[in-house]
Amino acid sequence: MDKEKPTLNHDEYAAGVDLDVEVKYDDGRLRDILRSPYVFGAALLASFGGSSFGYDQGVISIILVMPQFRHQYPETAPGSPRYGFHVGFMTGMLELGAFIGCLLLPPIADRISRKWGLTVATVFFVVGAIMQTASRNYDTLVAGRFIGGIGVGTLAMGAPLYISEIAPPAWRGSLLVLESISIVIGAIVAYWITYGTRSITGEWSFRLPFLLQIFPALVVGCAIHLFPFSPRWLAMRGRDDESLASLAKLRRRPPQDELVQLEWKGILSEVRLQREMMEKEYPDYHSRPIWVGLKQWASLLRSKYFRRTLVALGTPFFQQFSGINAFVYYAPTFFEALGQDNDTSLILSGMVNICQLIGNIPIFMYLDRVGRRKLAIFGGIAMAIPHLVMAGLVGQYSSDWPSHRALGWFCMALVYVYALTYAMSYGPLAWVMPAEVFPNSKRAKGVGAATAMIWLANFIIGVVVPEMLIKIGWGTFLFFGLFCVAATVFSFIFVPETSGKSLEQIAAVFGDRSD
């Protein structure tokens, strides 16, 4: 017989809620999430925001080698002055815009809700996509990518923020993996669309892919309003009854259900604690909200939150400096450097994202069972090995690949091994960990800072990799391999296990107490 679950009355709530009590609605099996289509549907739709980032990855990798694109924008053609810089700068401006967008969204998400934050992001994204589609010169194209990047960054940040706050504990990690899956699917769809449009002789060979990215973003920005507000955001705004109604709707149980009441009262208790701490720490909160908001950003570096912030920023930093977007953006260039002709390199490049998708599927199903910490440690090791082997082989044989075709194919196989291990570790972890580790009052800004780290690191990678390939060659693989080793050490020392815990219980993992 199952142990009787605890029931909390109003007096117990007023005195505080025991957050160590597990809130478990099911066994965390695939069939269980299929019985909760409302949560799954809301999470799936929100994750489509990540597909905008993936779509750009898939589009840009082929567009950069299109003769039609290089003719329209001669700055991106090989042989032009500062070719490497112009290609990297144009590629990286989307990430720079996304970095700024991540800093702008948290106050919007806290003020007008996570859902409306996604809609605001959609507006920026659509404006940027229109500018890219209609641009007649390099400067307008770069400006369009920057404005669109603000939308990409806020969409990619708003999705895990919303998903983490609506998901049941047993499925939070897997539902957050949907963000990573959507990024990969967006990249795959965009890549093969662009692979097809490259045969169009005119400018629409690259303008049509730019135009098509508008429609998935519009679906997210509009259809998200068919789903409930985050119950945690409602509680933060003092709308407790609506918070309970939203939670009950998401869990498909009546508001009086014992587990719903337990989870809801845990949310209220944590929100009340954070509010009391806020009023004590920032007594001028209501009179100087902007100044206090800036101080809240700075508070992420205080000792109380420093380990959370370190984990939240370190995981996406190592995600990007493991080298994934160097391969995604510049895969055709990599494969041509390994001795393949243009058409073969394009086909092989398209397989990189398919390999990522294959790796994402088992993690979606089993992340909450395997655990975050193990994936972070062993994932770093598994990603480092292909990089370090490639560094040795490229350094030895890159001057004469035609005489060593077998080794060239082996190096390409190592790229796929890396992509597979990345998709099963740091690919999803960089979206999962930041959305889990912060309390409600810090989550929007914490997730914003973590997502901003993704875009800042991505911007750096986008700008420097073309120059690295030209100037240091095999050293590019060594560079990324050493960062993968560093990721392993970092994870062993700092990354805790958060699987199966409610967002309110994770505070104890970092040594916090709710009393």
Short mmCIF file of C-alpha atoms in Angstrom, two decimals:
data_model
loop_
_atom_site.label_atom_id
_atom_site.label_comp_id
_atom_site.label_asym_id
_atom_site.label_seq_id
_atom_site.Cartn_x
_atom_site.Cartn_y
_atom_site.Cartn_z
CA MET A 1 0.00 0.00 0.00
CA ASP A 2 1.26 3.45 -0.89
CA LYS A 3 2.30 5.71 1.91
CA GLU A 4 -0.36 8.29 2.64
CA LYS A 5 0.55 11.65 1.11
CA PRO A 6 0.70 14.67 3.43
CA THR A 7 -2.11 17.22 3.43
CA LEU A 8 -1.50 20.86 4.23
CA ASN A 9 -4.09 23.14 5.77
CA HIS A 10 -4.00 26.93 5.84
CA ASP A 11 -2.20 27.13 9.18
CA GLU A 12 0.57 24.84 7.97
CA TYR A 13 0.90 26.93 4.82
CA ALA A 14 1.11 30.09 6.88
CA ALA A 15 3.94 28.58 8.89
CA GLY A 16 5.73 27.39 5.77
CA VAL A 17 5.65 24.34 3.55
CA ASP A 18 7.98 21.36 3.78
CA LEU A 19 9.62 21.53 0.38
CA ASP A 20 11.38 18.21 0.96
CA VAL A 21 8.09 16.40 0.28
CA GLU A 22 8.23 14.99 -3.24
CA VAL A 23 5.53 16.11 -5.67
CA LYS A 24 5.20 13.14 -8.01
CA TYR A 25 2.26 12.89 -10.38
CA ASP A 26 3.49 9.83 -12.31
CA ASP A 27 6.46 7.51 -12.86
CA GLY A 28 8.12 9.66 -15.53
CA ARG A 29 7.52 7.15 -18.32
CA LEU A 30 6.76 8.13 -21.92
CA ARG A 31 3.17 7.00 -21.68
CA ASP A 32 2.67 9.33 -18.71
CA ILE A 33 3.52 12.50 -20.63
CA LEU A 34 1.27 11.38 -23.46
CA ARG A 35 -1.53 11.36 -20.91
CA SER A 36 -0.82 15.04 -20.25
CA PRO A 37 -1.25 16.48 -23.75
CA TYR A 38 -1.96 19.96 -22.41
CA VAL A 39 1.45 20.37 -20.77
CA PHE A 40 3.18 18.64 -23.66
CA GLY A 41 1.38 20.83 -26.21
CA ALA A 42 2.22 24.05 -24.37
CA ALA A 43 5.87 23.02 -24.01
CA LEU A 44 6.11 21.89 -27.62
CA LEU A 45 4.66 25.14 -28.93
CA ALA A 46 6.92 27.27 -26.71
CA SER A 47 9.95 25.29 -27.83
CA PHE A 48 9.24 26.27 -31.44
CA GLY A 49 10.85 29.57 -30.45
CA GLY A 50 14.16 27.72 -30.51
CA SER A 51 13.54 26.63 -34.09
CA SER A 52 14.14 30.24 -35.18
CA PHE A 53 17.76 29.91 -34.02
CA GLY A 54 18.12 26.50 -35.64
CA TYR A 55 16.58 27.79 -38.85
CA ASP A 56 19.19 30.53 -39.10
CA GLN A 57 21.97 27.99 -38.54
CA GLY A 58 20.69 25.81 -41.35
CA VAL A 59 20.13 28.70 -43.75
CA ILE A 60 23.41 30.50 -43.28
CA SER A 61 25.68 27.48 -43.73
CA ILE A 62 24.60 27.03 -47.37
CA ILE A 63 23.85 30.65 -48.21
CA LEU A 64 27.45 31.56 -47.37
CA VAL A 65 28.70 29.38 -50.25
CA MET A 66 26.02 30.36 -52.81
CA PRO A 67 27.44 32.18 -55.87
CA GLN A 68 24.18 34.20 -56.07
CA PHE A 69 24.63 35.41 -52.48
CA ARG A 70 28.28 36.30 -53.00
CA HIS A 71 27.38 38.22 -56.17
CA GLN A 72 24.76 40.30 -54.32
CA TYR A 73 27.03 40.84 -51.32
CA PRO A 74 30.60 40.86 -52.70
CA GLU A 75 32.03 41.46 -49.21
CA THR A 76 31.30 37.78 -48.47
CA ALA A 77 33.07 36.42 -51.55
CA PRO A 78 36.51 34.76 -51.21
CA GLY A 79 39.20 37.06 -52.49
CA SER A 80 37.49 40.25 -51.34
CA PRO A 81 39.37 42.44 -48.83
CA ARG A 82 38.86 41.13 -45.26
CA TYR A 83 36.67 38.27 -46.53
CA GLY A 84 37.01 36.27 -43.30
CA PHE A 85 36.00 39.22 -41.13
CA HIS A 86 32.98 40.18 -43.24
CA VAL A 87 31.63 36.60 -43.29
CA GLY A 88 32.15 36.18 -39.55
CA PHE A 89 30.72 39.62 -38.71
CA MET A 90 27.59 39.09 -40.80
CA THR A 91 27.08 35.63 -39.28
CA GLY A 92 27.74 36.81 -35.74
CA MET A 93 25.51 39.90 -35.75
CA LEU A 94 22.44 37.73 -35.21
CA GLU A 95 24.06 36.32 -32.07
CA LEU A 96 25.00 39.81 -30.89
CA GLY A 97 21.37 40.93 -31.29
CA ALA A 98 20.25 37.81 -29.44
CA PHE A 99 22.65 38.64 -26.60
CA ILE A 100 21.06 42.09 -26.21
CA GLY A 101 17.56 40.62 -26.49
CA CYS A 102 18.25 38.30 -23.57
CA LEU A 103 19.05 41.28 -21.38
CA LEU A 104 15.87 43.10 -22.41
CA LEU A 105 13.38 40.25 -22.02
CA PRO A 106 13.61 39.41 -18.28
CA PRO A 107 11.93 42.63 -17.06
CA ILE A 108 9.31 42.22 -19.81
CA ALA A 109 8.72 38.57 -18.86
CA ASP A 110 8.39 39.49 -15.19
CA ARG A 111 6.10 42.42 -15.91
CA ILE A 112 3.72 41.27 -18.66
CA SER A 113 4.16 37.46 -18.43
CA ARG A 114 6.23 34.80 -20.11
CA LYS A 115 3.60 34.37 -22.83
CA TRP A 116 3.47 38.02 -23.85
CA GLY A 117 7.26 38.14 -23.75
CA LEU A 118 7.28 35.50 -26.50
CA THR A 119 4.88 37.63 -28.54
CA VAL A 120 7.09 40.71 -28.20
CA ALA A 121 10.04 38.61 -29.35
CA THR A 122 8.09 37.51 -32.42
CA VAL A 123 7.64 41.13 -33.52
CA PHE A 124 11.40 41.76 -33.48
CA PHE A 125 12.07 38.50 -35.29
CA VAL A 126 9.58 39.21 -38.09
CA VAL A 127 10.92 42.75 -38.65
CA GLY A 128 14.47 41.40 -38.89
CA ALA A 129 13.45 38.61 -41.27
CA ILE A 130 11.73 41.11 -43.58
CA MET A 131 14.86 43.29 -43.62
CA GLN A 132 17.06 40.31 -44.48
CA THR A 133 14.71 39.24 -47.24
CA ALA A 134 14.52 42.71 -48.83
CA SER A 135 18.12 43.87 -48.23
CA ARG A 136 19.99 45.21 -51.28
CA ASN A 137 23.39 45.70 -49.65
CA TYR A 138 25.66 44.24 -47.00
CA ASP A 139 24.93 46.92 -44.38
CA THR A 140 21.14 46.41 -44.52
CA LEU A 141 21.60 42.65 -44.33
CA VAL A 142 23.75 42.99 -41.21
CA ALA A 143 21.20 45.37 -39.62
CA GLY A 144 18.39 42.93 -40.37
CA ARG A 145 20.31 40.08 -38.79
CA PHE A 146 20.94 42.19 -35.69
CA ILE A 147 17.24 43.13 -35.25
CA GLY A 148 16.13 39.59 -36.04
CA GLY A 149 18.67 38.39 -33.52
CA ILE A 150 16.92 40.32 -30.75
CA GLY A 151 13.84 38.24 -31.56
CA VAL A 152 15.80 35.00 -31.81
CA GLY A 153 17.42 35.54 -28.42
CA THR A 154 14.20 36.41 -26.64
CA LEU A 155 12.31 33.52 -28.25
CA ALA A 156 15.04 31.08 -27.29
CA MET A 157 15.12 32.43 -23.73
CA GLY A 158 11.36 32.76 -23.22
CA ALA A 159 10.68 29.16 -24.18
CA PRO A 160 12.72 27.39 -21.45
CA LEU A 161 11.55 29.98 -18.92
CA TYR A 162 7.89 29.19 -19.64
CA ILE A 163 8.45 25.43 -19.97
CA SER A 164 10.32 25.14 -16.65
CA GLU A 165 7.46 26.86 -14.83
CA ILE A 166 4.61 24.76 -16.25
CA ALA A 167 6.24 21.31 -16.30
CA PRO A 168 5.70 18.64 -13.60
CA PRO A 169 8.96 17.75 -11.79
CA ALA A 170 9.31 14.27 -13.32
CA TRP A 171 9.14 15.65 -16.86
CA ARG A 172 10.76 19.08 -16.55
CA GLY A 173 14.13 17.99 -17.95
CA SER A 174 12.64 16.10 -20.89
CA LEU A 175 10.29 18.94 -21.80
CA LEU A 176 13.20 21.37 -21.69
CA VAL A 177 15.03 19.09 -24.14
CA LEU A 178 12.28 20.02 -26.62
CA GLU A 179 14.08 23.36 -26.99
CA SER A 180 17.21 21.58 -28.19
CA ILE A 181 15.18 19.31 -30.46
CA SER A 182 13.38 22.29 -31.99
CA ILE A 183 16.69 24.03 -32.68
CA VAL A 184 17.94 20.95 -34.51
CA ILE A 185 14.70 20.43 -36.45
CA GLY A 186 14.73 24.10 -37.48
CA ALA A 187 18.30 23.68 -38.71
CA ILE A 188 17.48 20.52 -40.65
CA VAL A 189 14.40 22.00 -42.34
CA ALA A 190 16.21 25.22 -43.23
CA TYR A 191 19.30 23.42 -44.50
CA TRP A 192 17.46 21.22 -46.96
CA ILE A 193 15.13 24.03 -48.06
CA THR A 194 18.20 26.12 -48.85
CA TYR A 195 19.91 23.13 -50.47
CA GLY A 196 16.93 23.01 -52.84
CA THR A 197 16.66 26.75 -53.48
CA ARG A 198 20.37 27.06 -54.36
CA SER A 199 19.47 25.81 -57.85
CA ILE A 200 17.33 28.94 -58.43
CA THR A 201 19.41 31.18 -60.67
CA GLY A 202 18.29 34.55 -59.26
CA GLU A 203 18.28 36.25 -55.88
CA TRP A 204 15.33 34.22 -54.61
CA SER A 205 17.77 31.36 -54.12
CA PHE A 206 18.67 32.99 -50.79
CA ARG A 207 15.79 35.45 -50.28
CA LEU A 208 13.13 32.71 -50.17
CA PRO A 209 14.76 30.87 -47.22
CA PHE A 210 15.06 34.21 -45.40
CA LEU A 211 11.34 34.86 -45.99
CA LEU A 212 10.09 31.42 -44.89
CA GLN A 213 11.54 31.78 -41.38
CA ILE A 214 8.77 34.27 -40.53
CA PHE A 215 5.94 31.74 -40.35
CA PRO A 216 7.03 29.40 -37.50
CA ALA A 217 7.74 32.45 -35.31
CA LEU A 218 4.27 33.85 -35.99
CA VAL A 219 2.73 30.54 -34.91
CA VAL A 220 4.56 30.74 -31.57
CA GLY A 221 3.76 34.39 -30.94
CA CYS A 222 0.04 33.94 -31.60
CA ALA A 223 -0.82 30.37 -30.59
CA ILE A 224 0.94 30.55 -27.20
CA HIS A 225 -2.09 32.53 -25.96
CA LEU A 226 -4.21 29.39 -26.28
CA PHE A 227 -2.37 28.03 -23.23
CA PRO A 228 -2.38 29.16 -19.57
CA PHE A 229 -0.14 31.70 -17.93
CA SER A 230 2.68 30.25 -15.86
CA PRO A 231 1.27 29.46 -12.39
CA ARG A 232 4.54 30.65 -10.86
CA TRP A 233 4.36 33.99 -12.68
CA LEU A 234 0.75 34.42 -11.55
CA ALA A 235 1.83 33.76 -7.96
CA MET A 236 4.62 36.32 -8.31
CA ARG A 237 2.02 38.88 -9.38
CA GLY A 238 -0.17 38.11 -6.37
CA ARG A 239 -2.87 36.37 -8.44
CA ASP A 240 -3.00 33.28 -6.21
CA ASP A 241 -6.44 31.96 -7.21
CA GLU A 242 -5.55 32.23 -10.90
CA SER A 243 -2.27 30.50 -10.13
CA LEU A 244 -4.12 27.53 -8.64
CA ALA A 245 -6.56 27.40 -11.55
CA SER A 246 -3.69 27.47 -14.06
CA LEU A 247 -1.78 24.73 -12.24
CA ALA A 248 -4.88 22.54 -12.00
CA LYS A 249 -5.55 23.01 -15.71
CA LEU A 250 -1.99 22.08 -16.61
CA ARG A 251 -2.05 18.98 -14.39
CA ARG A 252 -5.57 18.00 -15.56
CA ARG A 253 -6.71 17.57 -11.98
CA PRO A 254 -9.24 19.46 -9.86
CA PRO A 255 -7.91 22.38 -7.77
CA GLN A 256 -8.69 20.41 -4.60
CA ASP A 257 -6.43 17.52 -5.63
CA GLU A 258 -3.89 16.76 -2.91
CA LEU A 259 -0.82 16.86 -5.17
CA VAL A 260 -1.98 20.03 -6.91
CA GLN A 261 -2.49 21.67 -3.52
CA LEU A 262 0.94 20.53 -2.35
CA GLU A 263 2.71 21.86 -5.42
CA TRP A 264 0.71 25.11 -5.38
CA LYS A 265 1.38 25.81 -1.70
CA GLY A 266 5.06 25.11 -2.28
CA ILE A 267 4.99 27.72 -5.05
CA LEU A 268 3.25 30.26 -2.80
CA SER A 269 5.64 29.57 0.05
CA GLU A 270 8.71 30.08 -2.13
CA VAL A 271 7.24 33.22 -3.74
CA ARG A 272 6.38 34.63 -0.30
CA LEU A 273 9.90 33.91 0.95
CA GLN A 274 11.48 35.59 -2.06
CA ARG A 275 9.15 38.59 -1.75
CA GLU A 276 10.06 39.04 1.92
CA MET A 277 13.74 38.81 1.05
CA MET A 278 13.25 41.32 -1.78
CA GLU A 279 11.49 43.85 0.44
CA LYS A 280 14.17 43.47 3.09
CA GLU A 281 17.01 43.74 0.62
CA TYR A 282 15.49 46.44 -1.60
CA PRO A 283 13.20 48.66 0.50
CA ASP A 284 13.00 51.17 -2.39
CA TYR A 285 11.75 48.49 -4.80
CA HIS A 286 8.41 50.19 -5.57
CA SER A 287 9.78 53.74 -5.84
CA ARG A 288 12.87 52.98 -7.94
CA PRO A 289 12.08 49.81 -9.95
CA ILE A 290 14.66 50.40 -12.71
CA TRP A 291 17.53 50.97 -10.28
CA VAL A 292 16.47 47.98 -8.20
CA GLY A 293 16.24 45.91 -11.38
CA LEU A 294 19.88 46.68 -12.15
CA LYS A 295 20.84 45.77 -8.59
CA GLN A 296 19.01 42.46 -9.04
CA TRP A 297 21.15 41.66 -12.06
CA ALA A 298 24.23 42.35 -9.96
CA SER A 299 22.85 40.21 -7.12
CA LEU A 300 23.31 37.10 -9.28
CA LEU A 301 27.00 37.37 -8.41
CA ARG A 302 26.46 37.50 -4.65
CA SER A 303 27.72 34.55 -2.63
CA LYS A 304 24.18 33.25 -2.05
CA TYR A 305 23.58 32.81 -5.77
CA PHE A 306 27.13 32.59 -7.10
CA ARG A 307 27.23 28.81 -7.55
CA ARG A 308 23.84 28.84 -9.27
CA THR A 309 25.05 31.59 -11.59
CA LEU A 310 28.32 29.77 -12.22
CA VAL A 311 26.48 26.61 -13.26
CA ALA A 312 23.92 28.56 -15.29
CA LEU A 313 26.58 30.50 -17.21
CA GLY A 314 29.26 27.84 -17.35
CA THR A 315 27.10 25.16 -18.96
CA PRO A 316 26.09 27.25 -22.02
CA PHE A 317 29.61 28.68 -22.27
CA PHE A 318 31.07 25.20 -22.63
CA GLN A 319 28.21 24.23 -24.94
CA GLN A 320 29.30 26.86 -27.44
CA PHE A 321 33.05 26.47 -26.93
CA SER A 322 32.75 22.74 -27.54
CA GLY A 323 32.60 23.81 -31.20
CA ILE A 324 29.10 22.85 -32.30
CA ASN A 325 28.25 26.03 -34.16
CA ALA A 326 31.65 26.10 -35.81
CA PHE A 327 30.55 22.88 -37.51
CA VAL A 328 26.95 23.97 -38.09
CA TYR A 329 27.81 27.35 -39.62
CA TYR A 330 30.94 26.34 -41.49
CA ALA A 331 30.51 22.60 -42.06
CA PRO A 332 30.82 22.89 -45.86
CA THR A 333 34.12 24.74 -45.36
CA PHE A 334 35.33 22.05 -42.92
CA PHE A 335 34.45 19.20 -45.27
CA GLU A 336 36.02 20.92 -48.28
CA ALA A 337 39.17 21.35 -46.18
CA LEU A 338 39.06 17.57 -45.58
CA GLY A 339 39.23 16.94 -49.34
CA GLN A 340 35.56 16.76 -50.44
CA ASP A 341 34.10 18.48 -53.50
CA ASN A 342 31.43 21.17 -53.12
CA ASP A 343 28.30 19.04 -53.68
CA THR A 344 29.51 16.19 -51.45
CA SER A 345 30.48 18.61 -48.68
CA LEU A 346 26.99 20.16 -48.75
CA ILE A 347 25.28 16.77 -48.43
CA LEU A 348 27.63 15.66 -45.65
CA SER A 349 27.07 18.96 -43.84
CA GLY A 350 23.31 18.41 -43.84
CA MET A 351 23.86 15.12 -42.03
CA VAL A 352 25.45 16.88 -39.03
CA ASN A 353 22.09 18.19 -37.82
CA ILE A 354 20.35 14.90 -38.53
CA CYS A 355 22.96 13.28 -36.31
CA GLN A 356 22.10 15.80 -33.59
CA LEU A 357 18.40 14.96 -33.87
CA ILE A 358 19.16 11.25 -33.47
CA GLY A 359 21.09 12.03 -30.29
CA ASN A 360 18.35 14.27 -28.89
CA ILE A 361 15.61 11.63 -29.01
CA PRO A 362 16.91 9.22 -26.30
CA ILE A 363 17.81 12.18 -24.05
CA PHE A 364 14.26 13.50 -24.37
CA MET A 365 13.01 10.14 -23.11
CA TYR A 366 15.58 9.43 -20.40
CA LEU A 367 17.22 12.68 -19.21
CA ASP A 368 15.32 12.72 -15.93
CA ARG A 369 16.45 9.14 -15.23
CA VAL A 370 20.09 9.44 -16.31
CA GLY A 371 20.63 12.73 -14.49
CA ARG A 372 22.21 16.05 -15.37
CA ARG A 373 25.53 15.67 -13.56
CA LYS A 374 26.55 12.40 -15.25
CA LEU A 375 25.78 13.77 -18.69
CA ALA A 376 27.77 16.93 -18.02
CA ILE A 377 30.86 15.02 -16.87
CA PHE A 378 30.92 12.18 -19.38
CA GLY A 379 29.63 14.36 -22.21
CA GLY A 380 32.68 16.60 -21.94
CA ILE A 381 35.01 13.59 -22.21
CA ALA A 382 33.08 12.13 -25.15
CA MET A 383 33.20 15.44 -27.06
CA ALA A 384 36.90 16.02 -26.40
CA ILE A 385 38.11 12.75 -27.91
CA PRO A 386 36.95 13.39 -31.53
CA HIS A 387 38.35 16.93 -31.46
CA LEU A 388 41.78 15.88 -30.20
CA VAL A 389 42.06 12.99 -32.67
CA MET A 390 41.05 15.29 -35.55
CA ALA A 391 43.63 17.86 -34.46
CA GLY A 392 46.40 15.26 -34.79
CA LEU A 393 45.20 13.88 -38.14
CA VAL A 394 44.51 17.27 -39.73
CA GLY A 395 47.87 18.59 -38.57
CA GLN A 396 49.64 15.58 -40.08
CA TYR A 397 47.79 15.03 -43.36
CA SER A 398 45.92 18.21 -44.34
CA SER A 399 48.56 19.16 -46.89
CA ASP A 400 47.75 16.09 -49.03
CA TRP A 401 44.23 14.72 -48.42
CA PRO A 402 43.95 13.16 -51.94
CA SER A 403 46.69 10.70 -50.96
CA HIS A 404 44.97 9.91 -47.64
CA ARG A 405 41.30 9.73 -48.56
CA ALA A 406 40.53 7.04 -45.97
CA LEU A 407 41.82 9.27 -43.17
CA GLY A 408 39.78 12.15 -44.58
CA TRP A 409 36.63 10.06 -44.35
CA PHE A 410 37.62 8.96 -40.84
CA CYS A 411 37.90 12.63 -39.78
CA MET A 412 34.43 13.27 -41.18
CA ALA A 413 33.12 10.30 -39.18
CA LEU A 414 34.64 11.89 -36.08
CA VAL A 415 32.62 15.05 -36.78
CA TYR A 416 29.45 12.93 -36.61
CA VAL A 417 30.62 11.22 -33.42
CA TYR A 418 31.15 14.64 -31.86
CA ALA A 419 27.72 15.88 -33.03
CA LEU A 420 26.04 12.79 -31.58
CA THR A 421 27.72 13.10 -28.16
CA TYR A 422 27.03 16.84 -28.09
CA ALA A 423 23.33 16.22 -28.76
CA MET A 424 23.22 13.74 -25.89
CA SER A 425 24.91 16.04 -23.37
CA TYR A 426 25.66 19.75 -23.61
CA GLY A 427 23.17 20.39 -26.41
CA PRO A 428 20.16 20.00 -24.09
CA LEU A 429 21.94 20.69 -20.77
CA ALA A 430 22.65 24.32 -21.67
CA TRP A 431 18.88 24.91 -21.87
CA VAL A 432 17.88 22.65 -18.97
CA MET A 433 20.25 23.67 -16.18
CA PRO A 434 19.77 27.49 -16.24
CA ALA A 435 15.99 27.11 -16.23
CA GLU A 436 16.15 24.97 -13.08
CA VAL A 437 18.73 26.41 -10.73
CA PHE A 438 17.29 29.85 -9.87
CA PRO A 439 14.43 30.69 -7.47
CA ASN A 440 11.27 32.26 -8.92
CA SER A 441 12.34 35.83 -8.17
CA LYS A 442 15.68 35.37 -9.97
CA ARG A 443 14.68 32.91 -12.71
CA ALA A 444 13.87 35.36 -15.51
CA LYS A 445 17.10 37.30 -15.03
CA GLY A 446 19.12 34.13 -14.42
CA VAL A 447 17.83 32.43 -17.55
CA GLY A 448 18.34 35.71 -19.41
CA ALA A 449 21.97 35.87 -18.31
CA ALA A 450 22.54 32.21 -19.24
CA THR A 451 20.93 32.57 -22.67
CA ALA A 452 22.90 35.78 -23.20
CA MET A 453 26.02 33.72 -22.55
CA ILE A 454 24.99 31.35 -25.35
CA TRP A 455 24.63 34.22 -27.79
CA LEU A 456 27.79 36.04 -26.68
CA ALA A 457 29.85 32.87 -27.02
CA ASN A 458 28.09 32.10 -30.30
CA PHE A 459 28.93 35.55 -31.60
CA ILE A 460 32.58 35.05 -30.74
CA ILE A 461 32.64 31.63 -32.44
CA GLY A 462 30.88 32.97 -35.53
CA VAL A 463 33.37 35.80 -35.92
CA VAL A 464 36.66 34.03 -35.16
CA VAL A 465 36.27 30.57 -36.73
CA PRO A 466 36.76 31.66 -40.38
CA GLU A 467 40.02 33.37 -39.38
CA MET A 468 41.04 30.37 -37.25
CA LEU A 469 40.56 27.98 -40.16
CA ILE A 470 42.68 30.20 -42.39
CA LYS A 471 45.48 30.89 -39.91
CA ILE A 472 45.83 27.92 -37.53
CA GLY A 473 44.05 25.05 -39.34
CA TRP A 474 44.40 21.94 -37.17
CA GLY A 475 44.76 24.14 -34.10
CA THR A 476 41.03 24.91 -34.39
CA PHE A 477 40.22 21.32 -33.39
CA LEU A 478 42.76 21.38 -30.57
CA PHE A 479 41.24 24.64 -29.32
CA PHE A 480 37.74 23.13 -29.04
CA GLY A 481 39.04 19.83 -27.67
CA LEU A 482 40.74 21.53 -24.75
CA PHE A 483 37.56 23.41 -23.91
CA CYS A 484 35.69 20.08 -23.81
CA VAL A 485 38.26 18.80 -21.31
CA ALA A 486 37.74 21.96 -19.25
CA ALA A 487 33.96 21.35 -19.36
CA THR A 488 34.48 17.94 -17.76
CA VAL A 489 36.54 19.38 -14.91
CA PHE A 490 34.07 22.22 -14.38
CA SER A 491 31.09 19.84 -14.23
CA PHE A 492 32.80 17.48 -11.80
CA ILE A 493 33.48 20.33 -9.39
CA PHE A 494 30.39 22.53 -9.68
CA VAL A 495 27.37 20.85 -11.35
CA PRO A 496 24.87 19.29 -8.90
CA GLU A 497 22.15 16.74 -9.59
CA THR A 498 18.70 18.33 -10.00
CA SER A 499 16.72 15.51 -11.63
CA GLY A 500 13.31 14.72 -10.17
CA LYS A 501 13.16 17.73 -7.84
CA SER A 502 10.60 20.51 -7.96
CA LEU A 503 11.88 24.00 -8.72
CA GLU A 504 11.29 24.91 -5.09
CA GLN A 505 13.23 21.86 -3.80
CA ILE A 506 16.32 22.65 -5.88
CA ALA A 507 17.18 25.46 -3.46
CA ALA A 508 18.26 22.79 -0.96
CA VAL A 509 20.66 21.33 -3.53
CA PHE A 510 22.56 24.63 -3.39
CA GLY A 511 22.48 24.73 0.40
CA ASP A 512 19.58 27.17 0.77
CA ARG A 513 16.92 26.79 3.41
CA SER A 514 13.33 28.03 3.13
CA ASP A 515 13.04 28.77 6.81
#
